[in-house]
MMTF fields as JSON, N, C-alpha, C and O atoms, coordinates in Angstrom:
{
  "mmtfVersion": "1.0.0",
  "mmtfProducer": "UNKNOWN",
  "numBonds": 299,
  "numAtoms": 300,
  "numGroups": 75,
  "numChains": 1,
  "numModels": 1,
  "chainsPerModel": [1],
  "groupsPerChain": [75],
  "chainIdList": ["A"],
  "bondAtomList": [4, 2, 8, 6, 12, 10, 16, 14, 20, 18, 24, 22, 28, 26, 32, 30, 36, 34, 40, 38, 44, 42, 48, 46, 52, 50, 56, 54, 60, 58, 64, 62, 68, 66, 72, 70, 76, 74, 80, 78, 84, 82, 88, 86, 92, 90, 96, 94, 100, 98, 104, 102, 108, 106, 112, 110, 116, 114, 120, 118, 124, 122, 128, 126, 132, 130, 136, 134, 140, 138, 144, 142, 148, 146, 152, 150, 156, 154, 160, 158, 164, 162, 168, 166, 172, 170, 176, 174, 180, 178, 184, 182, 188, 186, 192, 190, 196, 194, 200, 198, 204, 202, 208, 206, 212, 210, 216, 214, 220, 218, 224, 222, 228, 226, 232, 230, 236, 234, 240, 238, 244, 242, 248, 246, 252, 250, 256, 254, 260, 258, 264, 262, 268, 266, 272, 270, 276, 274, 280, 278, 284, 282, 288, 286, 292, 290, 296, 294],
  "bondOrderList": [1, 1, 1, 1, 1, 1, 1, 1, 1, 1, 1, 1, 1, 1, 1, 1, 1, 1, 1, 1, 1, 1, 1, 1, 1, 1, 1, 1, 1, 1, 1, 1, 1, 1, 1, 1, 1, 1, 1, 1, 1, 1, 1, 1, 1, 1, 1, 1, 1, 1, 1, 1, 1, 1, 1, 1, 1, 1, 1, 1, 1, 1, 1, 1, 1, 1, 1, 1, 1, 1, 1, 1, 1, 1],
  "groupList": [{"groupName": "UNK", "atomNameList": ["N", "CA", "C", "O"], "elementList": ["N", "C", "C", "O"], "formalChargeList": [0, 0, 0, 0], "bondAtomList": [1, 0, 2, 1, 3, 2], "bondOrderList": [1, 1, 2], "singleLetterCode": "X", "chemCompType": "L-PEPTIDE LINKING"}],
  "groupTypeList": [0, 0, 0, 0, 0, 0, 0, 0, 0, 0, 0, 0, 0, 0, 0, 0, 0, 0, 0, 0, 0, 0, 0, 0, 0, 0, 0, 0, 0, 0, 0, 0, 0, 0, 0, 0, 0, 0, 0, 0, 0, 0, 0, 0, 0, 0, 0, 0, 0, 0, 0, 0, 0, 0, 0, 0, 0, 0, 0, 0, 0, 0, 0, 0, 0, 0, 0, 0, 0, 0, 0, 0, 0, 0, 0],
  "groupIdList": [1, 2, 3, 4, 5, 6, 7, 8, 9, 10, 11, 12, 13, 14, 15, 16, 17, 18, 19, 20, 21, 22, 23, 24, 25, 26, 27, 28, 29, 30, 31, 32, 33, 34, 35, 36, 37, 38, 39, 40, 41, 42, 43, 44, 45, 46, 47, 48, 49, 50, 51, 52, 53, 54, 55, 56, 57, 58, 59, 60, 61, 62, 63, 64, 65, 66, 67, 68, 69, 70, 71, 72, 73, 74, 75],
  "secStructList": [7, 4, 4, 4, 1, 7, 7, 7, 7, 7, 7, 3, 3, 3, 3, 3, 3, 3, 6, 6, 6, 7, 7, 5, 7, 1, 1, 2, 2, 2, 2, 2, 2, 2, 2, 2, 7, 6, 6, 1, 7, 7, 7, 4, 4, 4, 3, 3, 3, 3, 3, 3, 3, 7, 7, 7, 2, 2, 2, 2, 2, 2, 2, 2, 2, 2, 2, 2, 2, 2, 2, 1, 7, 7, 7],
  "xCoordList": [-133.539, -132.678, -131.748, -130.751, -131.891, -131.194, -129.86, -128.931, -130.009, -128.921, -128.164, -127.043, -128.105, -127.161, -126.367, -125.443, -126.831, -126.523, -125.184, -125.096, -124.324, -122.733, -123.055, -123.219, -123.143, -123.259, -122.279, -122.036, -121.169, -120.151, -120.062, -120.067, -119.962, -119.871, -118.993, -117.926, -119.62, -118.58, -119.34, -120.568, -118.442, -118.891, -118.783, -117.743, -120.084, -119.989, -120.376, -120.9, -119.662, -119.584, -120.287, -119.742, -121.39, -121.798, -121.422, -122.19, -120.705, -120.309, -121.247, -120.852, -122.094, -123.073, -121.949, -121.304, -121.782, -120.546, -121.458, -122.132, -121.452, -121.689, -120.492, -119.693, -120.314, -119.791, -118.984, -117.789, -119.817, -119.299, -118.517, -117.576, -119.068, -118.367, -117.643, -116.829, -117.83, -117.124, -117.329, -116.486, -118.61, -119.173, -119.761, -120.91, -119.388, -119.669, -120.93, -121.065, -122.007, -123.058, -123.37, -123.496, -123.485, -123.918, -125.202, -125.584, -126.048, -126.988, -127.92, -127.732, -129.013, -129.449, -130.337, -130.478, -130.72, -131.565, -131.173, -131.862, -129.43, -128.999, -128.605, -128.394, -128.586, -128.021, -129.72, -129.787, -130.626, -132.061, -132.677, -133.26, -132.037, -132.203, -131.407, -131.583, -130.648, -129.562, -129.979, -129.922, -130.382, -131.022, -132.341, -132.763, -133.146, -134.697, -134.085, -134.66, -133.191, -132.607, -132.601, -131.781, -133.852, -133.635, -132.521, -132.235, -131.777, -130.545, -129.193, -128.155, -129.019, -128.053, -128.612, -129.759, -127.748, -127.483, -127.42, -127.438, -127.363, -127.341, -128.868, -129.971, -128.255, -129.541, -128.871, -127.692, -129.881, -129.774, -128.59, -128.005, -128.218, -127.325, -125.693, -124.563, -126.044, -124.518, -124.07, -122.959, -124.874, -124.321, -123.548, -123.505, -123.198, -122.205, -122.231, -122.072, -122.522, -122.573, -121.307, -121.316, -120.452, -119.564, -119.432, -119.541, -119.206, -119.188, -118.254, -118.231, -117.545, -116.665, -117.048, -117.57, -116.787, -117.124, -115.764, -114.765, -115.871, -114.366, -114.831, -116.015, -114.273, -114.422, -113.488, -112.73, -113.465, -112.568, -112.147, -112.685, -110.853, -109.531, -110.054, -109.665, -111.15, -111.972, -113.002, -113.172, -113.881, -114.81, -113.984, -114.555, -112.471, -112.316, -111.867, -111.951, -111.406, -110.694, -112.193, -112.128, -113.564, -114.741, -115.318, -115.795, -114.941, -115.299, -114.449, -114.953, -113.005, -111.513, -111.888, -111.834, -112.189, -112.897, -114.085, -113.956, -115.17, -115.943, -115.906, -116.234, -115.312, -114.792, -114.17, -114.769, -112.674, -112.086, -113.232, -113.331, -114.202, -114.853, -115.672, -116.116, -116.351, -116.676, -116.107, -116.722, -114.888, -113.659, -113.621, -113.217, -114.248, -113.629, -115.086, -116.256, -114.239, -115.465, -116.123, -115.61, -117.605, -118.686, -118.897, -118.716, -119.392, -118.813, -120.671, -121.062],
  "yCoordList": [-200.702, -200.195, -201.277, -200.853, -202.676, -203.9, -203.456, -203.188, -203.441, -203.478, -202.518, -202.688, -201.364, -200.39, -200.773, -200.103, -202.025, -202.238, -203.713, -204.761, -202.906, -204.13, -205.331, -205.269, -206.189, -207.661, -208.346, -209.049, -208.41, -208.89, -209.978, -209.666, -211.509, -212.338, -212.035, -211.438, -212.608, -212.539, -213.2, -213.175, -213.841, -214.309, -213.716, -213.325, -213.716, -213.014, -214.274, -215.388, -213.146, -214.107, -213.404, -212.321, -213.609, -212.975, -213.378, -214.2, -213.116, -213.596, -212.891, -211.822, -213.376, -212.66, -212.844, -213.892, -212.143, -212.29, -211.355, -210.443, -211.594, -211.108, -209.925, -210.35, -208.697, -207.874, -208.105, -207.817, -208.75, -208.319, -209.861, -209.934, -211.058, -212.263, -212.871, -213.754, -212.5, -212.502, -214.316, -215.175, -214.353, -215.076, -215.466, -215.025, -216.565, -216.442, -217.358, -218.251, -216.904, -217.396, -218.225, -217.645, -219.445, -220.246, -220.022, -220.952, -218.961, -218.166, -217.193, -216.972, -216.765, -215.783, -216.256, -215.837, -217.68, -218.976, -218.263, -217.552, -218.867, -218.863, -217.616, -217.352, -217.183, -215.072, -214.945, -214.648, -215.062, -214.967, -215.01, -214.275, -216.652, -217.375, -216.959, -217.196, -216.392, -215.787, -214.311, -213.745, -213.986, -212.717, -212.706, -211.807, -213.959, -214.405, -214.765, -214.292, -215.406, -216.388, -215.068, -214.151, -215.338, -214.635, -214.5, -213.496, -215.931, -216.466, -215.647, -215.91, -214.815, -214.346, -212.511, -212.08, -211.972, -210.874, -210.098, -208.874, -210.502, -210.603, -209.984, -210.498, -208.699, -207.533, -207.29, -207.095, -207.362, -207.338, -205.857, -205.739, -204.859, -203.883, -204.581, -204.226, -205.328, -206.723, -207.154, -207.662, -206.965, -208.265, -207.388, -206.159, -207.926, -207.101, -208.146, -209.316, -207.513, -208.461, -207.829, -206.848, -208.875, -208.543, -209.169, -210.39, -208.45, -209.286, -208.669, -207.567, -209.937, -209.811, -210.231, -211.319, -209.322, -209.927, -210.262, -209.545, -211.377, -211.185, -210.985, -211.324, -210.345, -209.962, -210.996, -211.58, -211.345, -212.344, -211.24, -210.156, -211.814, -210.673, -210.391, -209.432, -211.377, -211.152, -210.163, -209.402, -209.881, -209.172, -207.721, -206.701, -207.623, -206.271, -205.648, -204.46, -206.597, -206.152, -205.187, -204.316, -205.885, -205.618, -204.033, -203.053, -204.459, -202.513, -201.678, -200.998, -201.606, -200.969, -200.78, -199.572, -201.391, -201.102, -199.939, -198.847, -200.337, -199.352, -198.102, -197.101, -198.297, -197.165, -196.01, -194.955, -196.407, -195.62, -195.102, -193.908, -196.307, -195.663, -194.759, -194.152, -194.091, -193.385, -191.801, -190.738, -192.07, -190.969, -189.877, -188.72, -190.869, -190.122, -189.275, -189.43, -188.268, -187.008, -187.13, -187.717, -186.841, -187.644, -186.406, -185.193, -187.32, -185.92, -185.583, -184.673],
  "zCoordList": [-157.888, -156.845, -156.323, -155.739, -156.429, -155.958, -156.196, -155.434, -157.636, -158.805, -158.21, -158.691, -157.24, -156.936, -155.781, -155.319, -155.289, -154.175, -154.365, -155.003, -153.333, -153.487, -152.777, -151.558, -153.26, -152.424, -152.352, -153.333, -150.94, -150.895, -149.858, -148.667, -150.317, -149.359, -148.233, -148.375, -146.68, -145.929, -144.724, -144.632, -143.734, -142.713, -141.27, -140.741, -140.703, -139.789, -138.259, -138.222, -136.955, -135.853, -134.893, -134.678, -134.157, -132.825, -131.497, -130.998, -130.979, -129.468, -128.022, -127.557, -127.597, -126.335, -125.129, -125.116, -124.425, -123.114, -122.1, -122.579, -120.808, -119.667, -119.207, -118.372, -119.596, -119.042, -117.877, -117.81, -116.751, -115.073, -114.745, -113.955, -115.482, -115.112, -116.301, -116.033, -117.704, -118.637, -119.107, -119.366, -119.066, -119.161, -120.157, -120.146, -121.715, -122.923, -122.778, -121.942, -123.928, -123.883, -125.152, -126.23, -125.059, -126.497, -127.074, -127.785, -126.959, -127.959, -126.721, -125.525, -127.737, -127.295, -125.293, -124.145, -126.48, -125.097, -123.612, -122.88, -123.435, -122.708, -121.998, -120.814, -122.703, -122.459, -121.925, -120.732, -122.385, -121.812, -120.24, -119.443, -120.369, -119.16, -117.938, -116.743, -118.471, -117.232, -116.718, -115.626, -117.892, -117.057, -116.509, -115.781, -116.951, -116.333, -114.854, -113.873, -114.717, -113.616, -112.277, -112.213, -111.226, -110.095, -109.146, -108.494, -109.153, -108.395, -109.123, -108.516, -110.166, -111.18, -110.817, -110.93, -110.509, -110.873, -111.941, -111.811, -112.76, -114.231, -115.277, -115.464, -115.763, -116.135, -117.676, -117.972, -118.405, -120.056, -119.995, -121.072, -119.021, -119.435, -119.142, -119.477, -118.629, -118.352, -119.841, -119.995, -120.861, -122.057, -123.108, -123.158, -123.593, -124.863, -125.555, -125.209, -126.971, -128.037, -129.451, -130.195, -129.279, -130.368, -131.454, -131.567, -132.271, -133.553, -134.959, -135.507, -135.207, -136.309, -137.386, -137.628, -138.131, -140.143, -140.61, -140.559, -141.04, -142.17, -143.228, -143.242, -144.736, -145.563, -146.142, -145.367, -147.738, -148.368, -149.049, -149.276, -149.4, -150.303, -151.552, -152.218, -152.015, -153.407, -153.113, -154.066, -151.92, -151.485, -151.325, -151.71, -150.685, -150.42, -151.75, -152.06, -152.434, -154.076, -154.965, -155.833, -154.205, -155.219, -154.755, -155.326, -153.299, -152.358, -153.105, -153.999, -152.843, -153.146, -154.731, -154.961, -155.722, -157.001, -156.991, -157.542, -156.323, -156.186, -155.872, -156.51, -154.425, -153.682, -154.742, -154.949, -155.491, -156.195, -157.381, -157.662, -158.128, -159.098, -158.527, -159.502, -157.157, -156.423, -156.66, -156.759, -156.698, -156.027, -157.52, -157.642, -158.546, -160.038, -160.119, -159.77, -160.815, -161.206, -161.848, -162.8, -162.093, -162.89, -163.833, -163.731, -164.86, -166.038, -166.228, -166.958]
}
């Protein structure tokens, strides 16, 4: 079943930010501690975690291949 599966390098970024003070967090540690922190207002429904993948122009060429061999009618 591996074998069916597309493996396309790409790098991905997680950014943790505080919603209400917009407040970026240098890992999970710290995003933790802030919401442990009694003195902080600050409640795990405050955080937003975003995150971007880039894909390389060689990785989308290998989807966009697939994809179309997808699209054709299987005899």
């Amino acid at each position: 079943m591996d074998n069916d599966i597309l493996k396309i390098d790409c790098t991905t970024t997680v950014v943790l930010r505080n919603t209400r003070t917009n407040k970026i967090y240098k890992d999970e540690s710290e995003k933790d501690a802030d919401i442990a922190d009694p003195n902080t207002e600050t409640v795990a429904d405050h955080i937003a975690q975003d995150l971007t993948v880039v894909v390389s122009p060689k990785g989308l060429n290998i989807l966009q291949k697939v994809m179309n061999e997808n699209k054709k009618p299987k005899s």
